[in-house]
Amino acid sequence: MVTFRPAKDLAKAANFTLTNLRPYYEQYSVDWDEAQIEQMTQELVNFDILFEEKLVGVIRLSFDTEECWVRDLQVDQSYQNRGIGSIALAEAERLAKNHCSHILKLRVFKNSPAIHLYKRQGFVLTSEDDKICYMSRAVS
């Protein structure tokens, strides 16, 4: 069973991001560390992702008048491919509705396998650069 709670430890949440994204950071020469990630996420809405009450990931969101940005969705590698990401995106949509947001948006490294998850969840490519795909979908 997957549940969510407000993130209690932003440093731990930053570690999920750093661990999962390290290969992309190295490939694209992004020089971020845990402290920088933690600092950047303090202004976001941060939720721990729990699987059977064990902390297995983090989802970070931001809201404006029309949009909900999925700023980060990280699941521990040993818990990936179990539907947790799909459940987290459904939770993001529920929260977007609560904030009267009409569009879910995100960005993802072009070579990330997570693109397949996002496409299955109805996200479409809206733009791209040499590293990043920008994707969005309507909140249903």
Short mmCIF file of C-alpha atoms in Angstrom, two decimals, residues 5-119:
data_model
loop_
_atom_site.label_atom_id
_atom_site.label_comp_id
_atom_site.label_asym_id
_atom_site.label_seq_id
_atom_site.Cartn_x
_atom_site.Cartn_y
_atom_site.Cartn_z
CA ARG A 5 2.87 12.37 4.23
CA PRO A 6 4.42 15.81 4.37
CA ALA A 7 8.19 15.29 4.11
CA LYS A 8 9.77 15.26 7.54
CA ASP A 9 13.40 15.21 6.47
CA LEU A 10 14.30 17.31 3.42
CA ALA A 11 17.90 16.10 3.59
CA LYS A 12 16.73 12.50 3.21
CA ALA A 13 14.44 13.56 0.38
CA ALA A 14 17.38 15.34 -1.29
CA ASN A 15 19.35 12.10 -1.03
CA PHE A 16 16.72 10.28 -3.11
CA THR A 17 17.12 12.92 -5.81
CA LEU A 18 20.90 12.91 -5.75
CA THR A 19 21.11 9.11 -5.79
CA ASN A 20 18.63 8.62 -8.63
CA LEU A 21 19.82 11.51 -10.77
CA ARG A 22 23.58 11.15 -10.26
CA PRO A 23 24.13 9.42 -13.65
CA TYR A 24 22.31 12.28 -15.44
CA TYR A 25 24.16 14.93 -13.44
CA GLU A 26 27.45 13.29 -14.40
CA GLN A 27 26.48 12.94 -18.06
CA TYR A 28 25.32 16.55 -18.34
CA SER A 29 27.95 18.04 -16.00
CA VAL A 30 25.41 19.24 -13.44
CA ASP A 31 27.28 20.04 -10.24
CA TRP A 32 24.63 19.69 -7.55
CA ASP A 33 24.99 18.21 -4.10
CA GLU A 34 22.56 17.20 -1.38
CA ALA A 35 22.71 20.58 0.40
CA GLN A 36 21.91 22.48 -2.82
CA ILE A 37 18.98 20.18 -3.59
CA GLU A 38 17.67 20.51 -0.04
CA GLN A 39 17.92 24.31 -0.26
CA MET A 40 16.10 24.40 -3.61
CA THR A 41 13.26 22.23 -2.32
CA GLN A 42 12.44 24.22 0.81
CA GLU A 43 9.96 26.41 -1.09
CA LEU A 44 8.18 23.41 -2.64
CA VAL A 45 5.38 21.20 -1.35
CA ASN A 46 7.30 18.06 -0.35
CA PHE A 47 5.74 14.67 0.34
CA ASP A 48 7.37 11.45 1.44
CA ILE A 49 6.23 8.38 -0.47
CA LEU A 50 5.70 5.38 1.79
CA PHE A 51 5.30 1.79 0.65
CA GLU A 52 3.96 -0.46 3.39
CA GLU A 53 4.93 2.34 5.82
CA LYS A 54 8.57 2.37 4.64
CA LEU A 55 9.99 5.59 3.18
CA VAL A 56 10.74 4.80 -0.48
CA GLY A 57 10.63 8.13 -2.25
CA VAL A 58 9.64 11.77 -2.52
CA ILE A 59 7.39 13.90 -4.68
CA ARG A 60 7.75 17.67 -4.81
CA LEU A 61 5.15 20.03 -6.25
CA SER A 62 4.64 23.71 -6.85
CA PHE A 63 1.41 25.49 -7.72
CA ASP A 64 0.42 28.68 -9.44
CA THR A 65 -2.97 29.92 -10.59
CA GLU A 66 -3.35 27.44 -13.47
CA GLU A 67 -0.60 24.83 -13.14
CA CYS A 68 0.78 22.21 -10.85
CA TRP A 69 4.43 21.45 -11.51
CA VAL A 70 5.76 18.03 -10.56
CA ARG A 71 9.18 19.38 -9.61
CA ASP A 72 10.57 16.04 -8.57
CA LEU A 73 9.39 12.46 -8.36
CA GLN A 74 11.93 10.02 -7.01
CA VAL A 75 11.45 6.41 -5.96
CA ASP A 76 14.23 4.31 -4.45
CA GLN A 77 15.67 2.16 -7.22
CA SER A 78 14.82 -1.07 -5.41
CA TYR A 79 11.13 -0.05 -5.38
CA GLN A 80 10.83 1.11 -8.99
CA ASN A 81 8.58 -0.66 -11.50
CA ARG A 82 5.94 -1.46 -8.87
CA GLY A 83 3.41 1.20 -9.82
CA ILE A 84 4.53 3.63 -7.12
CA GLY A 85 5.30 6.38 -9.64
CA SER A 86 1.83 6.06 -11.18
CA ILE A 87 0.22 6.28 -7.75
CA ALA A 88 2.35 9.33 -6.94
CA LEU A 89 1.22 11.03 -10.15
CA ALA A 90 -2.41 10.29 -9.24
CA GLU A 91 -1.77 11.95 -5.87
CA ALA A 92 -0.22 14.94 -7.66
CA GLU A 93 -3.36 15.21 -9.78
CA ARG A 94 -5.59 15.04 -6.69
CA LEU A 95 -3.58 17.83 -5.07
CA ALA A 96 -3.66 19.84 -8.31
CA LYS A 97 -7.47 19.63 -8.31
CA ASN A 98 -7.52 20.83 -4.69
CA HIS A 99 -5.47 23.86 -5.76
CA CYS A 100 -7.73 24.45 -8.81
CA SER A 101 -4.83 23.76 -11.16
CA HIS A 102 -5.86 22.71 -14.65
CA ILE A 103 -2.54 21.46 -15.99
CA LEU A 104 0.14 19.12 -14.65
CA LYS A 105 3.62 19.94 -15.92
CA LEU A 106 7.04 18.41 -15.47
CA ARG A 107 10.47 18.19 -16.96
CA VAL A 108 12.60 15.10 -17.31
CA PHE A 109 16.03 14.25 -18.66
CA LYS A 110 15.67 13.12 -22.27
CA ASN A 111 17.36 9.78 -21.65
CA SER A 112 15.44 8.96 -18.46
CA PRO A 113 13.30 5.81 -18.54
CA ALA A 114 10.73 7.80 -16.54
CA ILE A 115 9.59 9.34 -19.84
CA HIS A 116 7.77 6.06 -20.53
CA LEU A 117 5.87 6.37 -17.24
CA TYR A 118 4.87 9.93 -18.03
CA LYS A 119 3.68 9.03 -21.53
#
